[in-house]
PDB file of C-alpha atoms in Angstrom:
ATOM      1  CA  MET A 861      -0.314   0.355  -0.622  1.00  0.00           C
ATOM      2  CA  ILE A 862       1.637   3.129  -0.759  1.00  0.00           C
ATOM      3  CA  THR A 863       0.733   6.857   1.213  1.00  0.00           C
ATOM      4  CA  THR A 864       0.736  10.173   0.340  1.00  0.00           C
ATOM      5  CA  GLU A 865      -0.586  12.734   3.236  1.00  0.00           C
ATOM      6  CA  ARG A 866      -1.051  16.431   1.967  1.00  0.00           C
ATOM      7  CA  ARG A 867      -2.923  19.199   3.364  1.00  0.00           C
ATOM      8  CA  VAL A 868      -6.479  20.631   2.615  1.00  0.00           C
ATOM      9  CA  ALA A 869      -7.694  24.224   2.804  1.00  0.00           C
ATOM     10  CA  GLY A 870     -10.746  23.296   4.062  1.00  0.00           C
ATOM     11  CA  ILE A 871     -10.498  19.942   5.378  1.00  0.00           C
ATOM     12  CA  GLY A 872      -6.729  19.939   7.422  1.00  0.00           C
ATOM     13  CA  PRO A 873      -4.564  16.716   6.417  1.00  0.00           C
ATOM     14  CA  VAL A 874      -5.326  13.998   4.064  1.00  0.00           C
ATOM     15  CA  THR A 875      -4.258  10.711   3.961  1.00  0.00           C
ATOM     16  CA  PHE A 876      -3.729   9.162  -0.033  1.00  0.00           C
ATOM     17  CA  GLN A 877      -3.531   5.424   0.481  1.00  0.00           C
ATOM     18  CA  ARG A 878      -3.297   3.362  -2.868  1.00  0.00           C
ATOM     19  CA  SER A 879      -4.806  -0.216  -2.187  1.00  0.00           C
ATOM     20  CA  ARG A 880      -4.726  -3.538  -4.600  1.00  0.00           C
ATOM     21  CA  ARG A 881      -7.732  -4.818  -2.756  1.00  0.00           C
ATOM     22  CA  ALA A 882     -10.124  -1.231  -2.988  1.00  0.00           C
ATOM     23  CA  ARG A 883     -12.746  -2.042  -5.541  1.00  0.00           C
ATOM     24  CA  ASN A 884     -14.091   1.511  -5.949  1.00  0.00           C
ATOM     25  CA  LEU A 885     -12.663   4.991  -4.239  1.00  0.00           C
ATOM     26  CA  ARG A 886     -13.727   5.939  -0.155  1.00  0.00           C
ATOM     27  CA  ILE A 887     -13.455   8.477   2.165  1.00  0.00           C
ATOM     28  CA  THR A 888     -12.741   7.787   5.761  1.00  0.00           C
ATOM     29  CA  VAL A 889     -13.003   9.988   8.941  1.00  0.00           C
ATOM     30  CA  GLN A 890     -11.551   9.303  11.753  1.00  0.00           C
ATOM     31  CA  PRO A 891     -11.375  10.772  15.662  1.00  0.00           C
ATOM     32  CA  LEU A 892      -8.004  12.312  15.867  1.00  0.00           C
ATOM     33  CA  GLN A 893      -6.028  11.133  12.207  1.00  0.00           C
ATOM     34  CA  PRO A 894      -5.746  12.320   8.878  1.00  0.00           C
ATOM     35  CA  VAL A 895      -8.957  11.942   6.595  1.00  0.00           C
ATOM     36  CA  ARG A 896      -7.916   9.065   4.631  1.00  0.00           C
ATOM     37  CA  VAL A 897      -8.819   8.705   0.957  1.00  0.00           C
ATOM     38  CA  VAL A 898      -8.312   4.808  -1.148  1.00  0.00           C
ATOM     39  CA  LEU A 899      -8.213   4.741  -4.421  1.00  0.00           C
ATOM     40  CA  PRO A 900      -8.259   1.219  -6.178  1.00  0.00           C
ATOM     41  CA  PRO A 901      -5.372   0.398  -8.811  1.00  0.00           C
ATOM     42  CA  GLY A 902      -5.527   2.059 -11.993  1.00  0.00           C
ATOM     43  CA  ILE A 903      -7.320   4.824 -11.261  1.00  0.00           C
ATOM     44  CA  PRO A 904      -4.728   8.113 -11.025  1.00  0.00           C
ATOM     45  CA  LEU A 905      -4.404  10.349  -7.141  1.00  0.00           C
ATOM     46  CA  GLU A 906      -5.978  13.391  -9.394  1.00  0.00           C
ATOM     47  CA  LYS A 907      -9.109  11.693  -9.533  1.00  0.00           C
ATOM     48  CA  GLY A 908      -8.799  10.928  -5.436  1.00  0.00           C
ATOM     49  CA  ARG A 909      -8.312  14.897  -5.354  1.00  0.00           C
ATOM     50  CA  ASP A 910     -11.547  15.669  -7.184  1.00  0.00           C
ATOM     51  CA  PHE A 911     -12.946  13.407  -5.238  1.00  0.00           C
ATOM     52  CA  LEU A 912     -12.079  14.826  -1.992  1.00  0.00           C
ATOM     53  CA  GLN A 913     -13.477  18.170  -3.704  1.00  0.00           C
ATOM     54  CA  SER A 914     -16.901  17.005  -4.240  1.00  0.00           C
ATOM     55  CA  LYS A 915     -17.339  15.435  -0.590  1.00  0.00           C
ATOM     56  CA  LYS A 916     -16.011  18.395   1.565  1.00  0.00           C
ATOM     57  CA  ALA A 917     -19.497  18.723   2.470  1.00  0.00           C
ATOM     58  CA  TRP A 918     -19.779  15.842   3.985  1.00  0.00           C
ATOM     59  CA  ILE A 919     -15.923  15.570   5.438  1.00  0.00           C
ATOM     60  CA  ALA A 920     -16.925  19.088   7.173  1.00  0.00           C
ATOM     61  CA  ARG A 921     -19.687  17.181   8.787  1.00  0.00           C
ATOM     62  CA  GLN A 922     -17.965  14.279   9.835  1.00  0.00           C
ATOM     63  CA  LEU A 923     -15.157  16.511  10.985  1.00  0.00           C
ATOM     64  CA  LYS A 924     -17.653  18.450  13.632  1.00  0.00           C
ATOM     65  CA  MET A 925     -18.856  15.770  14.478  1.00  0.00           C
ATOM     66  CA  HIS A 926     -15.445  14.082  15.664  1.00  0.00           C
ATOM     67  CA  GLU A 927     -15.180  17.006  17.824  1.00  0.00           C
ATOM     68  CA  GLU A 928     -18.037  16.759  19.449  1.00  0.00           C
ATOM     69  CA  VAL A 929     -18.118  13.548  20.530  1.00  0.00           C
ATOM     70  CA  LEU A 930     -13.899  14.718  22.085  1.00  0.00           C
ATOM     71  CA  LYS A 931     -15.560  17.751  23.631  1.00  0.00           C
ATOM     72  CA  ARG A 932     -18.383  14.968  25.488  1.00  0.00           C
ATOM     73  CA  HIS A 933     -15.138  12.466  25.818  1.00  0.00           C
ATOM     74  CA  GLN A 934     -12.772  14.755  27.618  1.00  0.00           C
ATOM     75  CA  VAL A 935     -15.714  16.003  29.807  1.00  0.00           C
ATOM     76  CA  LEU A 936     -16.200  12.208  30.527  1.00  0.00           C
ATOM     77  CA  LEU A 937     -12.437  11.020  30.673  1.00  0.00           C
ATOM     78  CA  SER A 938     -11.769  13.669  33.220  1.00  0.00           C
ATOM     79  CA  SER A 939     -14.538  11.912  35.618  1.00  0.00           C
ATOM     80  CA  MET A 940     -13.202   8.752  35.423  1.00  0.00           C
ATOM     81  CA  LYS A 941     -10.819   6.494  37.139  1.00  0.00           C
ATOM     82  CA  PRO A 942      -7.649   5.427  36.277  1.00  0.00           C
ATOM     83  CA  VAL A 943      -8.059   1.247  35.193  1.00  0.00           C
ATOM     84  CA  ASP A 944      -4.214  -0.037  34.674  1.00  0.00           C
ATOM     85  CA  PRO A 945      -4.400  -3.102  31.756  1.00  0.00           C
ATOM     86  CA  ASP A 946      -4.093  -6.404  34.193  1.00  0.00           C
ATOM     87  CA  THR A 947      -7.126  -5.156  36.542  1.00  0.00           C
ATOM     88  CA  ALA A 948      -9.250  -4.272  33.399  1.00  0.00           C
ATOM     89  CA  ARG A 949      -8.013  -7.682  31.545  1.00  0.00           C
ATOM     90  CA  ARG A 950      -9.231 -10.062  34.605  1.00  0.00           C
ATOM     91  CA  ARG A 951     -12.957  -7.953  35.409  1.00  0.00           C
ATOM     92  CA  LEU A 952     -13.495  -8.242  31.071  1.00  0.00           C
ATOM     93  CA  THR A 953     -12.781 -11.421  31.392  1.00  0.00           C
ATOM     94  CA  ALA A 954     -14.827 -12.328  34.661  1.00  0.00           C
ATOM     95  CA  ARG A 955     -17.939 -10.136  33.260  1.00  0.00           C
ATOM     96  CA  LEU A 956     -17.352 -12.249  29.589  1.00  0.00           C
ATOM     97  CA  GLU A 957     -17.191 -15.855  32.144  1.00  0.00           C
ATOM     98  CA  THR A 958     -20.225 -14.808  33.808  1.00  0.00           C
ATOM     99  CA  LEU A 959     -22.810 -13.438  31.106  1.00  0.00           C
ATOM    100  CA  ALA A 960     -21.404 -16.212  28.685  1.00  0.00           C
ATOM    101  CA  SER A 961     -22.485 -18.733  31.534  1.00  0.00           C
ATOM    102  CA  ARG A 962     -25.877 -16.858  32.465  1.00  0.00           C
ATOM    103  CA  PHE A 963     -27.127 -17.033  28.726  1.00  0.00           C
ATOM    104  CA  GLY A 964     -25.155 -20.423  27.740  1.00  0.00           C
ATOM    105  CA  PHE A 965     -23.144 -18.799  24.858  1.00  0.00           C
ATOM    106  CA  SER A 966     -19.388 -20.078  24.609  1.00  0.00           C
ATOM    107  CA  TYR A 967     -16.382 -19.084  23.079  1.00  0.00           C
ATOM    108  CA  LYS A 968     -13.321 -20.324  21.668  1.00  0.00           C
ATOM    109  CA  LYS A 969     -10.683 -17.913  23.658  1.00  0.00           C
ATOM    110  CA  CYS A 970     -10.538 -13.803  24.262  1.00  0.00           C
ATOM    111  CA  LEU A 971      -7.806 -11.603  22.748  1.00  0.00           C
ATOM    112  CA  PHE A 972      -7.705  -8.323  24.245  1.00  0.00           C
ATOM    113  CA  ARG A 973      -6.199  -5.484  22.818  1.00  0.00           C
ATOM    114  CA  LYS A 974      -6.051  -1.691  22.869  1.00  0.00           C
ATOM    115  CA  GLN A 975      -8.187  -0.419  19.153  1.00  0.00           C
ATOM    116  CA  LYS A 976      -8.496   2.349  17.916  1.00  0.00           C
ATOM    117  CA  THR A 977     -11.659   2.245  16.023  1.00  0.00           C
ATOM    118  CA  CYS A 978     -13.479  -0.703  17.828  1.00  0.00           C
ATOM    119  CA  TRP A 979     -14.834  -1.901  20.789  1.00  0.00           C
ATOM    120  CA  GLY A 980     -15.236  -5.601  19.767  1.00  0.00           C
ATOM    121  CA  SER A 981     -15.264  -8.359  17.634  1.00  0.00           C
ATOM    122  CA  CYS A 982     -16.147 -11.980  16.901  1.00  0.00           C
ATOM    123  CA  SER A 983     -14.600 -14.356  13.826  1.00  0.00           C
ATOM    124  CA  ALA A 984     -15.425 -16.928  12.291  1.00  0.00           C
ATOM    125  CA  GLU A 985     -14.057 -19.500  15.114  1.00  0.00           C
ATOM    126  CA  ASN A 986     -15.636 -17.679  17.865  1.00  0.00           C
ATOM    127  CA  THR A 987     -12.199 -16.434  19.473  1.00  0.00           C
ATOM    128  CA  ILE A 988     -13.299 -12.925  20.321  1.00  0.00           C
ATOM    129  CA  SER A 989     -11.410  -9.798  20.783  1.00  0.00           C
ATOM    130  CA  LEU A 990     -12.259  -7.207  23.396  1.00  0.00           C
ATOM    131  CA  ASN A 991     -10.978  -2.948  23.564  1.00  0.00           C
ATOM    132  CA  ILE A 992      -9.189  -3.282  26.647  1.00  0.00           C
ATOM    133  CA  HIS A 993     -10.761   0.270  27.652  1.00  0.00           C
ATOM    134  CA  LEU A 994     -14.104  -1.214  27.688  1.00  0.00           C
ATOM    135  CA  ALA A 995     -13.326  -1.628  31.254  1.00  0.00           C
ATOM    136  CA  LYS A 996     -13.201   2.611  31.703  1.00  0.00           C
ATOM    137  CA  LEU A 997     -17.125   2.586  30.366  1.00  0.00           C
ATOM    138  CA  PRO A 998     -20.487   2.523  32.377  1.00  0.00           C
ATOM    139  CA  ALA A 999     -21.112  -1.335  33.392  1.00  0.00           C
ATOM    140  CA  ARG A1000     -24.064  -1.228  31.050  1.00  0.00           C
ATOM    141  CA  LEU A1001     -22.112  -0.120  28.098  1.00  0.00           C
ATOM    142  CA  THR A1002     -19.496  -2.748  28.529  1.00  0.00           C
ATOM    143  CA  ASP A1003     -22.108  -5.113  28.992  1.00  0.00           C
ATOM    144  CA  TYR A1004     -24.020  -4.289  25.892  1.00  0.00           C
ATOM    145  CA  VAL A1005     -20.264  -4.727  24.148  1.00  0.00           C
ATOM    146  CA  ILE A1006     -19.379  -8.389  25.289  1.00  0.00           C
ATOM    147  CA  LEU A1007     -23.172  -9.661  25.059  1.00  0.00           C
ATOM    148  CA  HIS A1008     -23.041  -8.289  20.689  1.00  0.00           C
ATOM    149  CA  GLU A1009     -19.806  -9.786  21.015  1.00  0.00           C
ATOM    150  CA  LEU A1010     -21.081 -13.293  22.037  1.00  0.00           C
ATOM    151  CA  ILE A1011     -24.378 -13.208  19.656  1.00  0.00           C
ATOM    152  CA  HIS A1012     -21.849 -12.949  17.038  1.00  0.00           C
ATOM    153  CA  THR A1013     -20.604 -16.413  18.099  1.00  0.00           C
ATOM    154  CA  ARG A1014     -24.041 -17.599  17.125  1.00  0.00           C
ATOM    155  CA  VAL A1015     -24.854 -14.939  14.119  1.00  0.00           C
ATOM    156  CA  LYS A1016     -22.577 -13.369  12.095  1.00  0.00           C
ATOM    157  CA  SER A1017     -24.118 -10.873  10.879  1.00  0.00           C
ATOM    158  CA  HIS A1018     -26.405  -7.344  11.516  1.00  0.00           C
ATOM    159  CA  GLY A1019     -29.088  -8.537   9.619  1.00  0.00           C
ATOM    160  CA  PRO A1020     -32.647  -8.718  11.973  1.00  0.00           C
ATOM    161  CA  ALA A1021     -31.581 -11.664  13.495  1.00  0.00           C
ATOM    162  CA  PHE A1022     -28.520 -10.362  15.050  1.00  0.00           C
ATOM    163  CA  TRP A1023     -30.665  -7.684  16.274  1.00  0.00           C
ATOM    164  CA  LYS A1024     -33.318 -10.127  18.434  1.00  0.00           C
ATOM    165  CA  ALA A1025     -30.976 -12.360  19.564  1.00  0.00           C
ATOM    166  CA  LEU A1026     -29.169  -9.432  21.621  1.00  0.00           C
ATOM    167  CA  GLU A1027     -32.735  -7.952  22.373  1.00  0.00           C
ATOM    168  CA  ASP A1028     -33.800 -11.299  24.153  1.00  0.00           C
ATOM    169  CA  VAL A1029     -30.667 -11.271  26.259  1.00  0.00           C
ATOM    170  CA  LEU A1030     -30.541  -7.745  26.728  1.00  0.00           C
ATOM    171  CA  PRO A1031     -34.105  -5.165  26.248  1.00  0.00           C
ATOM    172  CA  GLY A1032     -33.150  -2.027  25.070  1.00  0.00           C
ATOM    173  CA  ALA A1033     -30.082  -3.015  23.079  1.00  0.00           C
ATOM    174  CA  LYS A1034     -30.078  -0.829  20.380  1.00  0.00           C
ATOM    175  CA  GLU A1035     -30.245   2.284  22.482  1.00  0.00           C
ATOM    176  CA  ARG A1036     -27.412   0.706  24.984  1.00  0.00           C
ATOM    177  CA  ALA A1037     -25.358   1.102  21.259  1.00  0.00           C
ATOM    178  CA  GLY A1038     -26.311   4.990  20.885  1.00  0.00           C
ATOM    179  CA  GLU A1039     -25.180   5.268  24.076  1.00  0.00           C
ATOM    180  CA  LEU A1040     -21.308   3.961  23.049  1.00  0.00           C
ATOM    181  CA  ARG A1041     -21.064   6.609  20.035  1.00  0.00           C
ATOM    182  CA  ASN A1042     -20.443   9.092  22.940  1.00  0.00           C
ATOM    183  CA  TYR A1043     -17.243   7.677  23.700  1.00  0.00           C
ATOM    184  CA  SER A1044     -14.535   6.292  21.233  1.00  0.00           C
ATOM    185  CA  PRO A1045     -11.580   3.944  21.618  1.00  0.00           C
ATOM    186  CA  ALA A1046      -9.559   6.398  19.850  1.00  0.00           C
ATOM    187  CA  LEU A1047      -9.556   9.215  22.050  1.00  0.00           C
ATOM    188  CA  PHE A1048      -8.431   7.021  25.314  1.00  0.00           C
ATOM    189  CA  SER A1049      -4.797   7.950  24.159  1.00  0.00           C
ATOM    190  CA  LEU A1050      -5.746  11.473  25.878  1.00  0.00           C
ATOM    191  CA  ASN A1051      -4.491  13.004  28.721  1.00  0.00           C
ATOM    192  CA  GLY A1052      -1.420  10.221  28.655  1.00  0.00           C
ATOM    193  CA  ASP A1053      -4.124   7.682  29.218  1.00  0.00           C
ATOM    194  CA  PRO A1054      -1.749   5.015  30.384  1.00  0.00           C
ATOM    195  CA  GLY A1055      -4.719   2.075  29.755  1.00  0.00           C
TER     196      GLY A1055
END
């Protein structure tokens, strides 16, 4: 993957990445990271720049949304107690085991990561990965993420069957999903957060 970084007026830093696997031009806006434009093979950089310009209003809205989340997150972060990684792993492992046992789920193993873009995932082989920063969230949101991944051990998509299964074990799951958007894993690196 070849990467070029430029500063674009009205947007800020932009990374152009050429990817052999990409089929279409794509723009990604993530908190605290440059805007990223992915170009498929054979698409000239100039076309990527034109695409970026055509999406400027959308990018501005995304950047503003991330800025608002960052402000809310800083307030939330200031009210949270630090959790060292070993304590976080123990707490999350205990909660995963409790919820899996209570609702009859099984999984292959659990891994812990410091991810910037997601709170958890479940592989095709039912290995669950949890973001170590989950231990800092309110318990209701930690349970939501853990149960979300446990449901994926049975239902691999996010279709109606998935949401019904999740609501069956966690009524109000969609409301918790909305609440979780107030937090971003990438922002836990702020203020020298050690976890």
